[in-house]
Amino acid sequence: MVRSWSRMQRVQEKQNLKKILLLGLTIVVILAAMVSLGFTALAKMFVVWGDVTSSFRSVEKTDNIPPSPPRLNSDFDATNSATISLAGFAEPGSSVYLQRNQETALQIMVPENGNFLFDEVNLTLGKNRFKAWAVDLSDNKSQDSEELEILFANAPPDLDITSPKEGQIVTGSEAKIEIKGKTDPEAKVTVNERVAIVSMNGTFALKLGLTSGDNTFVVTASDRAGNTIKKELLVVYKP
């Protein structure tokens, strides 16, 4: 009876051992399959990433087309302010360089809408010549923009009234007088808000009516930068 039980126990132990070995083998196979599939997927991911990055590098290396030249915009060609703002349009994402009179250029990044603005650009007295160019993300440089010239002048034009003299008395039946003078050739002259024609050498003349008694004339000369000078003249008319 004891022998029979011992034999049955050994048989049971062998069967249990086989089950354990089979289970262990199954687990090993499953783990090997999982590891194999995991490494394969990982390898495929690296291959795809390598292709993508290689493609981007290829695009960057082959992008040799320069952007279009920037366009500078200004509503004026002369000013009496030492500081201005300059706007323009260029390829979005590029860098625009603005140069004045061959000096060191200013730089700005162009936003997505392509509109850029250089704020607080300093001017020098006289003519200020601006040009700009763009550089894209692949370091391709555009051609220069069209040159933009802005005059900076902060002094009023000359103004000299040559006739009549201050306080001059006019008599006679003709109630008219001609205001004559000289200014800068490009200046605009008005006498009591009426425009006088300025010649190429800067002289001007304008005939106006007189009323009995004191007649005050305000002569104004202004340049295209906005600088203005005024002079008053008194003429007495005695019919």
PDB file of C-alpha atoms in Angstrom:
ATOM      1  CA  MET A   1       0.000   0.000   0.000  1.00  0.00           C
ATOM      2  CA  VAL A   2       2.863   2.301   0.821  1.00  0.00           C
ATOM      3  CA  ARG A   3       4.685   1.352  -2.340  1.00  0.00           C
ATOM      4  CA  SER A   4       1.583   1.961  -4.430  1.00  0.00           C
ATOM      5  CA  TRP A   5       1.175   5.415  -2.903  1.00  0.00           C
ATOM      6  CA  SER A   6       4.838   6.242  -3.479  1.00  0.00           C
ATOM      7  CA  ARG A   7       4.599   5.184  -7.094  1.00  0.00           C
ATOM      8  CA  MET A   8       1.499   7.288  -7.647  1.00  0.00           C
ATOM      9  CA  GLN A   9       3.238  10.233  -5.959  1.00  0.00           C
ATOM     10  CA  ARG A  10       6.250   9.990  -8.299  1.00  0.00           C
ATOM     11  CA  VAL A  11       3.967   9.813 -11.330  1.00  0.00           C
ATOM     12  CA  GLN A  12       2.104  12.870 -10.129  1.00  0.00           C
ATOM     13  CA  GLU A  13       5.326  14.751  -9.575  1.00  0.00           C
ATOM     14  CA  LYS A  14       6.514  13.938 -13.101  1.00  0.00           C
ATOM     15  CA  GLN A  15       3.226  15.132 -14.556  1.00  0.00           C
ATOM     16  CA  ASN A  16       3.457  18.377 -12.540  1.00  0.00           C
ATOM     17  CA  LEU A  17       7.031  18.877 -13.700  1.00  0.00           C
ATOM     18  CA  LYS A  18       5.989  18.458 -17.341  1.00  0.00           C
ATOM     19  CA  LYS A  19       3.221  21.014 -16.837  1.00  0.00           C
ATOM     20  CA  ILE A  20       5.654  23.472 -15.282  1.00  0.00           C
ATOM     21  CA  LEU A  21       8.154  22.995 -18.100  1.00  0.00           C
ATOM     22  CA  LEU A  22       5.418  23.383 -20.734  1.00  0.00           C
ATOM     23  CA  LEU A  23       4.118  26.525 -19.043  1.00  0.00           C
ATOM     24  CA  GLY A  24       7.631  27.949 -18.787  1.00  0.00           C
ATOM     25  CA  LEU A  25       8.314  27.193 -22.440  1.00  0.00           C
ATOM     26  CA  THR A  26       5.053  28.856 -23.428  1.00  0.00           C
ATOM     27  CA  ILE A  27       5.932  31.982 -21.432  1.00  0.00           C
ATOM     28  CA  VAL A  28       9.390  32.121 -23.007  1.00  0.00           C
ATOM     29  CA  VAL A  29       7.899  31.843 -26.511  1.00  0.00           C
ATOM     30  CA  ILE A  30       5.369  34.603 -25.780  1.00  0.00           C
ATOM     31  CA  LEU A  31       8.029  36.878 -24.316  1.00  0.00           C
ATOM     32  CA  ALA A  32      10.327  36.219 -27.255  1.00  0.00           C
ATOM     33  CA  ALA A  33       7.515  37.068 -29.662  1.00  0.00           C
ATOM     34  CA  MET A  34       6.721  40.271 -27.794  1.00  0.00           C
ATOM     35  CA  VAL A  35      10.348  41.327 -27.684  1.00  0.00           C
ATOM     36  CA  SER A  36      10.759  40.468 -31.344  1.00  0.00           C
ATOM     37  CA  LEU A  37       7.712  42.455 -32.372  1.00  0.00           C
ATOM     38  CA  GLY A  38       8.711  45.359 -30.100  1.00  0.00           C
ATOM     39  CA  PHE A  39      12.207  45.660 -31.534  1.00  0.00           C
ATOM     40  CA  THR A  40      10.849  45.355 -35.061  1.00  0.00           C
ATOM     41  CA  ALA A  41       8.321  48.118 -34.481  1.00  0.00           C
ATOM     42  CA  LEU A  42      10.991  50.254 -32.880  1.00  0.00           C
ATOM     43  CA  ALA A  43      13.326  49.609 -35.769  1.00  0.00           C
ATOM     44  CA  LYS A  44      10.600  50.539 -38.245  1.00  0.00           C
ATOM     45  CA  MET A  45       9.936  53.760 -36.321  1.00  0.00           C
ATOM     46  CA  PHE A  46      13.600  54.709 -36.465  1.00  0.00           C
ATOM     47  CA  VAL A  47      13.656  53.952 -40.191  1.00  0.00           C
ATOM     48  CA  VAL A  48      10.601  56.161 -40.808  1.00  0.00           C
ATOM     49  CA  TRP A  49      12.062  58.988 -38.660  1.00  0.00           C
ATOM     50  CA  GLY A  50      15.318  58.732 -40.547  1.00  0.00           C
ATOM     51  CA  ASP A  51      13.480  58.996 -43.853  1.00  0.00           C
ATOM     52  CA  VAL A  52      11.519  62.049 -42.657  1.00  0.00           C
ATOM     53  CA  THR A  53      14.549  63.897 -41.318  1.00  0.00           C
ATOM     54  CA  SER A  54      16.511  62.985 -44.409  1.00  0.00           C
ATOM     55  CA  SER A  55      13.701  64.352 -46.531  1.00  0.00           C
ATOM     56  CA  PHE A  56      13.707  67.636 -44.583  1.00  0.00           C
ATOM     57  CA  ARG A  57      17.469  67.916 -44.907  1.00  0.00           C
ATOM     58  CA  SER A  58      17.159  67.281 -48.611  1.00  0.00           C
ATOM     59  CA  VAL A  59      14.559  70.026 -48.946  1.00  0.00           C
ATOM     60  CA  GLU A  60      16.701  72.458 -46.958  1.00  0.00           C
ATOM     61  CA  LYS A  61      19.770  71.673 -48.995  1.00  0.00           C
ATOM     62  CA  THR A  62      17.974  72.014 -52.324  1.00  0.00           C
ATOM     63  CA  ASP A  63      16.138  75.285 -51.424  1.00  0.00           C
ATOM     64  CA  ASN A  64      18.287  77.743 -53.329  1.00  0.00           C
ATOM     65  CA  ILE A  65      15.518  80.031 -54.578  1.00  0.00           C
ATOM     66  CA  PRO A  66      15.935  83.540 -53.102  1.00  0.00           C
ATOM     67  CA  PRO A  67      12.892  85.430 -51.827  1.00  0.00           C
ATOM     68  CA  SER A  68      11.438  88.350 -53.720  1.00  0.00           C
ATOM     69  CA  PRO A  69      12.903  91.779 -52.912  1.00  0.00           C
ATOM     70  CA  PRO A  70      11.115  93.550 -50.053  1.00  0.00           C
ATOM     71  CA  ARG A  71       8.840  96.466 -50.815  1.00  0.00           C
ATOM     72  CA  LEU A  72       9.271  99.667 -48.789  1.00  0.00           C
ATOM     73  CA  ASN A  73       6.267 101.946 -48.297  1.00  0.00           C
ATOM     74  CA  SER A  74       6.185 105.616 -47.295  1.00  0.00           C
ATOM     75  CA  ASP A  75       3.461 108.242 -47.533  1.00  0.00           C
ATOM     76  CA  PHE A  76       5.992 111.077 -47.672  1.00  0.00           C
ATOM     77  CA  ASP A  77       9.340 111.896 -49.268  1.00  0.00           C
ATOM     78  CA  ALA A  78      10.322 114.715 -46.871  1.00  0.00           C
ATOM     79  CA  THR A  79       9.922 115.387 -43.164  1.00  0.00           C
ATOM     80  CA  ASN A  80      11.034 117.732 -40.408  1.00  0.00           C
ATOM     81  CA  SER A  81      11.159 114.893 -37.870  1.00  0.00           C
ATOM     82  CA  ALA A  82      14.487 113.237 -37.031  1.00  0.00           C
ATOM     83  CA  THR A  83      12.803 109.866 -36.426  1.00  0.00           C
ATOM     84  CA  ILE A  84      10.349 108.030 -38.670  1.00  0.00           C
ATOM     85  CA  SER A  85       8.744 104.606 -39.095  1.00  0.00           C
ATOM     86  CA  LEU A  86       9.154 102.606 -42.303  1.00  0.00           C
ATOM     87  CA  ALA A  87       6.719  99.872 -43.285  1.00  0.00           C
ATOM     88  CA  GLY A  88       6.876  97.296 -46.036  1.00  0.00           C
ATOM     89  CA  PHE A  89       6.094  93.811 -47.273  1.00  0.00           C
ATOM     90  CA  ALA A  90       8.340  90.752 -47.661  1.00  0.00           C
ATOM     91  CA  GLU A  91       8.254  86.950 -47.631  1.00  0.00           C
ATOM     92  CA  PRO A  92       6.764  85.677 -44.337  1.00  0.00           C
ATOM     93  CA  GLY A  93       9.348  84.082 -42.072  1.00  0.00           C
ATOM     94  CA  SER A  94      12.282  85.819 -43.709  1.00  0.00           C
ATOM     95  CA  SER A  95      14.566  88.412 -42.147  1.00  0.00           C
ATOM     96  CA  VAL A  96      14.546  91.894 -43.672  1.00  0.00           C
ATOM     97  CA  TYR A  97      17.582  94.148 -43.471  1.00  0.00           C
ATOM     98  CA  LEU A  98      17.160  97.920 -43.843  1.00  0.00           C
ATOM     99  CA  GLN A  99      20.144 100.062 -44.756  1.00  0.00           C
ATOM    100  CA  ARG A 100      20.392 103.868 -44.787  1.00  0.00           C
ATOM    101  CA  ASN A 101      23.139 105.655 -46.734  1.00  0.00           C
ATOM    102  CA  GLN A 102      25.388 102.552 -46.765  1.00  0.00           C
ATOM    103  CA  GLU A 103      25.443 102.373 -42.956  1.00  0.00           C
ATOM    104  CA  THR A 104      24.986  99.282 -40.760  1.00  0.00           C
ATOM    105  CA  ALA A 105      21.640  97.687 -41.516  1.00  0.00           C
ATOM    106  CA  LEU A 106      18.731  97.215 -39.118  1.00  0.00           C
ATOM    107  CA  GLN A 107      17.099  93.766 -38.984  1.00  0.00           C
ATOM    108  CA  ILE A 108      13.568  92.555 -38.356  1.00  0.00           C
ATOM    109  CA  MET A 109      11.709  89.231 -38.646  1.00  0.00           C
ATOM    110  CA  VAL A 110       8.729  89.201 -41.021  1.00  0.00           C
ATOM    111  CA  PRO A 111       5.474  87.865 -39.470  1.00  0.00           C
ATOM    112  CA  GLU A 112       3.052  85.478 -41.173  1.00  0.00           C
ATOM    113  CA  ASN A 113       1.082  88.232 -42.928  1.00  0.00           C
ATOM    114  CA  GLY A 114       4.252  89.539 -44.609  1.00  0.00           C
ATOM    115  CA  ASN A 115       3.883  93.094 -43.276  1.00  0.00           C
ATOM    116  CA  PHE A 116       6.838  94.493 -41.364  1.00  0.00           C
ATOM    117  CA  LEU A 117       7.543  97.786 -39.614  1.00  0.00           C
ATOM    118  CA  PHE A 118      10.821  99.424 -38.685  1.00  0.00           C
ATOM    119  CA  ASP A 119      10.001 101.795 -35.843  1.00  0.00           C
ATOM    120  CA  GLU A 120      12.091 104.781 -34.731  1.00  0.00           C
ATOM    121  CA  VAL A 121      14.419 104.943 -37.735  1.00  0.00           C
ATOM    122  CA  ASN A 122      16.845 107.827 -37.281  1.00  0.00           C
ATOM    123  CA  LEU A 123      17.484 110.292 -40.100  1.00  0.00           C
ATOM    124  CA  THR A 124      20.408 112.560 -40.899  1.00  0.00           C
ATOM    125  CA  LEU A 125      19.993 116.086 -42.246  1.00  0.00           C
ATOM    126  CA  GLY A 126      19.610 116.082 -46.003  1.00  0.00           C
ATOM    127  CA  LYS A 127      18.844 113.113 -48.204  1.00  0.00           C
ATOM    128  CA  ASN A 128      18.387 109.688 -46.618  1.00  0.00           C
ATOM    129  CA  ARG A 129      18.532 106.823 -49.105  1.00  0.00           C
ATOM    130  CA  PHE A 130      17.065 103.504 -47.962  1.00  0.00           C
ATOM    131  CA  LYS A 131      17.265 100.034 -49.436  1.00  0.00           C
ATOM    132  CA  ALA A 132      16.290  96.651 -48.044  1.00  0.00           C
ATOM    133  CA  TRP A 133      16.860  92.973 -48.772  1.00  0.00           C
ATOM    134  CA  ALA A 134      15.441  89.721 -47.401  1.00  0.00           C
ATOM    135  CA  VAL A 135      17.140  86.487 -46.284  1.00  0.00           C
ATOM    136  CA  ASP A 136      15.026  83.311 -45.965  1.00  0.00           C
ATOM    137  CA  LEU A 137      15.454  80.347 -43.599  1.00  0.00           C
ATOM    138  CA  SER A 138      17.841  78.661 -46.059  1.00  0.00           C
ATOM    139  CA  ASP A 139      20.105  81.752 -46.112  1.00  0.00           C
ATOM    140  CA  ASN A 140      19.063  82.711 -49.632  1.00  0.00           C
ATOM    141  CA  LYS A 141      19.391  86.478 -50.122  1.00  0.00           C
ATOM    142  CA  SER A 142      17.018  88.495 -52.279  1.00  0.00           C
ATOM    143  CA  GLN A 143      17.930  91.334 -54.562  1.00  0.00           C
ATOM    144  CA  ASP A 144      17.813  94.840 -53.119  1.00  0.00           C
ATOM    145  CA  SER A 145      14.520  96.662 -52.981  1.00  0.00           C
ATOM    146  CA  GLU A 146      13.868  99.801 -54.952  1.00  0.00           C
ATOM    147  CA  GLU A 147      15.653 102.723 -53.316  1.00  0.00           C
ATOM    148  CA  LEU A 148      13.531 104.999 -51.158  1.00  0.00           C
ATOM    149  CA  GLU A 149      14.716 108.575 -50.619  1.00  0.00           C
ATOM    150  CA  ILE A 150      13.457 110.729 -47.759  1.00  0.00           C
ATOM    151  CA  LEU A 151      14.616 114.289 -47.152  1.00  0.00           C
ATOM    152  CA  PHE A 152      15.106 115.445 -43.569  1.00  0.00           C
ATOM    153  CA  ALA A 153      15.069 119.237 -43.115  1.00  0.00           C
ATOM    154  CA  ASN A 154      14.312 121.011 -39.851  1.00  0.00           C
ATOM    155  CA  ALA A 155      14.989 124.641 -40.820  1.00  0.00           C
ATOM    156  CA  PRO A 156      12.387 126.901 -42.481  1.00  0.00           C
ATOM    157  CA  PRO A 157      13.001 128.248 -45.981  1.00  0.00           C
ATOM    158  CA  ASP A 158      14.352 131.726 -46.530  1.00  0.00           C
ATOM    159  CA  LEU A 159      11.793 134.475 -47.017  1.00  0.00           C
ATOM    160  CA  ASP A 160      12.559 138.033 -48.067  1.00  0.00           C
ATOM    161  CA  ILE A 161       9.832 140.537 -48.984  1.00  0.00           C
ATOM    162  CA  THR A 162      11.356 142.985 -51.430  1.00  0.00           C
ATOM    163  CA  SER A 163       8.287 145.106 -52.209  1.00  0.00           C
ATOM    164  CA  PRO A 164       6.458 147.000 -50.826  1.00  0.00           C
ATOM    165  CA  LYS A 165       8.226 148.210 -47.718  1.00  0.00           C
ATOM    166  CA  GLU A 166       6.747 147.880 -44.253  1.00  0.00           C
ATOM    167  CA  GLY A 167       4.315 150.716 -43.580  1.00  0.00           C
ATOM    168  CA  GLN A 168       4.409 151.979 -47.159  1.00  0.00           C
ATOM    169  CA  ILE A 169       1.642 154.429 -48.106  1.00  0.00           C
ATOM    170  CA  VAL A 170      -0.104 153.910 -51.408  1.00  0.00           C
ATOM    171  CA  THR A 171      -2.185 156.646 -53.023  1.00  0.00           C
ATOM    172  CA  GLY A 172      -4.112 156.940 -56.226  1.00  0.00           C
ATOM    173  CA  SER A 173      -7.219 155.534 -57.767  1.00  0.00           C
ATOM    174  CA  GLU A 174      -5.860 152.043 -58.377  1.00  0.00           C
ATOM    175  CA  ALA A 175      -6.535 150.130 -55.178  1.00  0.00           C
ATOM    176  CA  LYS A 176      -4.039 147.359 -55.883  1.00  0.00           C
ATOM    177  CA  ILE A 177      -0.510 146.427 -54.880  1.00  0.00           C
ATOM    178  CA  GLU A 178       1.933 143.769 -55.948  1.00  0.00           C
ATOM    179  CA  ILE A 179       3.672 141.770 -53.200  1.00  0.00           C
ATOM    180  CA  LYS A 180       7.125 140.699 -54.328  1.00  0.00           C
ATOM    181  CA  GLY A 181       9.819 138.638 -52.649  1.00  0.00           C
ATOM    182  CA  LYS A 182      12.246 135.770 -52.768  1.00  0.00           C
ATOM    183  CA  THR A 183      12.372 132.336 -51.122  1.00  0.00           C
ATOM    184  CA  ASP A 184      13.796 128.874 -51.737  1.00  0.00           C
ATOM    185  CA  PRO A 185      13.026 127.669 -55.291  1.00  0.00           C
ATOM    186  CA  GLU A 186      11.073 124.607 -54.052  1.00  0.00           C
ATOM    187  CA  ALA A 187       9.090 126.473 -51.391  1.00  0.00           C
ATOM    188  CA  LYS A 188       5.375 127.201 -51.527  1.00  0.00           C
ATOM    189  CA  VAL A 189       4.317 130.822 -50.904  1.00  0.00           C
ATOM    190  CA  THR A 190       0.941 132.205 -49.950  1.00  0.00           C
ATOM    191  CA  VAL A 191      -0.111 135.781 -49.280  1.00  0.00           C
ATOM    192  CA  ASN A 192      -3.234 136.013 -47.148  1.00  0.00           C
ATOM    193  CA  GLU A 193      -3.847 132.358 -48.084  1.00  0.00           C
ATOM    194  CA  ARG A 194      -3.667 133.061 -51.817  1.00  0.00           C
ATOM    195  CA  VAL A 195      -0.975 131.104 -53.663  1.00  0.00           C
ATOM    196  CA  ALA A 196       1.899 132.988 -55.284  1.00  0.00           C
ATOM    197  CA  ILE A 197       3.859 131.369 -58.097  1.00  0.00           C
ATOM    198  CA  VAL A 198       7.516 130.760 -57.208  1.00  0.00           C
ATOM    199  CA  SER A 199       9.976 130.823 -60.108  1.00  0.00           C
ATOM    200  CA  MET A 200      12.978 128.550 -60.581  1.00  0.00           C
ATOM    201  CA  ASN A 201      15.237 131.153 -58.953  1.00  0.00           C
ATOM    202  CA  GLY A 202      12.904 131.574 -55.973  1.00  0.00           C
ATOM    203  CA  THR A 203      11.299 134.911 -56.816  1.00  0.00           C
ATOM    204  CA  PHE A 204       7.544 135.391 -56.492  1.00  0.00           C
ATOM    205  CA  ALA A 205       4.959 138.126 -57.096  1.00  0.00           C
ATOM    206  CA  LEU A 206       1.256 138.407 -56.392  1.00  0.00           C
ATOM    207  CA  LYS A 207      -1.047 141.406 -56.997  1.00  0.00           C
ATOM    208  CA  LEU A 208      -3.761 141.994 -54.399  1.00  0.00           C
ATOM    209  CA  GLY A 209      -6.471 144.574 -53.793  1.00  0.00           C
ATOM    210  CA  LEU A 210      -6.347 147.302 -51.177  1.00  0.00           C
ATOM    211  CA  THR A 211      -8.975 148.820 -48.946  1.00  0.00           C
ATOM    212  CA  SER A 212      -8.878 152.327 -47.566  1.00  0.00           C
ATOM    213  CA  GLY A 213      -6.709 152.530 -44.484  1.00  0.00           C
ATOM    214  CA  ASP A 214      -4.447 149.807 -43.056  1.00  0.00           C
ATOM    215  CA  ASN A 215      -3.943 146.626 -45.038  1.00  0.00           C
ATOM    216  CA  THR A 216      -2.132 143.713 -43.377  1.00  0.00           C
ATOM    217  CA  PHE A 217      -0.604 140.998 -45.520  1.00  0.00           C
ATOM    218  CA  VAL A 218       0.604 137.673 -44.090  1.00  0.00           C
ATOM    219  CA  VAL A 219       3.243 136.090 -46.308  1.00  0.00           C
ATOM    220  CA  THR A 220       3.954 132.406 -45.637  1.00  0.00           C
ATOM    221  CA  ALA A 221       6.652 130.202 -47.131  1.00  0.00           C
ATOM    222  CA  SER A 222       6.732 126.452 -46.468  1.00  0.00           C
ATOM    223  CA  ASP A 223       8.921 123.620 -47.773  1.00  0.00           C
ATOM    224  CA  ARG A 224       7.952 120.029 -48.566  1.00  0.00           C
ATOM    225  CA  ALA A 225       9.295 118.849 -45.228  1.00  0.00           C
ATOM    226  CA  GLY A 226       6.667 120.915 -43.427  1.00  0.00           C
ATOM    227  CA  ASN A 227       8.877 123.752 -42.202  1.00  0.00           C
ATOM    228  CA  THR A 228       7.132 127.138 -42.285  1.00  0.00           C
ATOM    229  CA  ILE A 229       8.036 130.802 -41.918  1.00  0.00           C
ATOM    230  CA  LYS A 230       5.629 133.756 -41.737  1.00  0.00           C
ATOM    231  CA  LYS A 231       6.095 137.481 -42.110  1.00  0.00           C
ATOM    232  CA  GLU A 232       3.549 140.278 -41.798  1.00  0.00           C
ATOM    233  CA  LEU A 233       3.531 143.429 -43.886  1.00  0.00           C
ATOM    234  CA  LEU A 234       1.504 146.610 -43.325  1.00  0.00           C
ATOM    235  CA  VAL A 235       0.500 148.786 -46.237  1.00  0.00           C
ATOM    236  CA  VAL A 236      -1.602 151.955 -45.865  1.00  0.00           C
ATOM    237  CA  TYR A 237      -3.900 152.930 -48.718  1.00  0.00           C
ATOM    238  CA  LYS A 238      -5.117 156.507 -49.093  1.00  0.00           C
ATOM    239  CA  PRO A 239      -7.338 156.928 -52.144  1.00  0.00           C
TER     240      PRO A 239
END
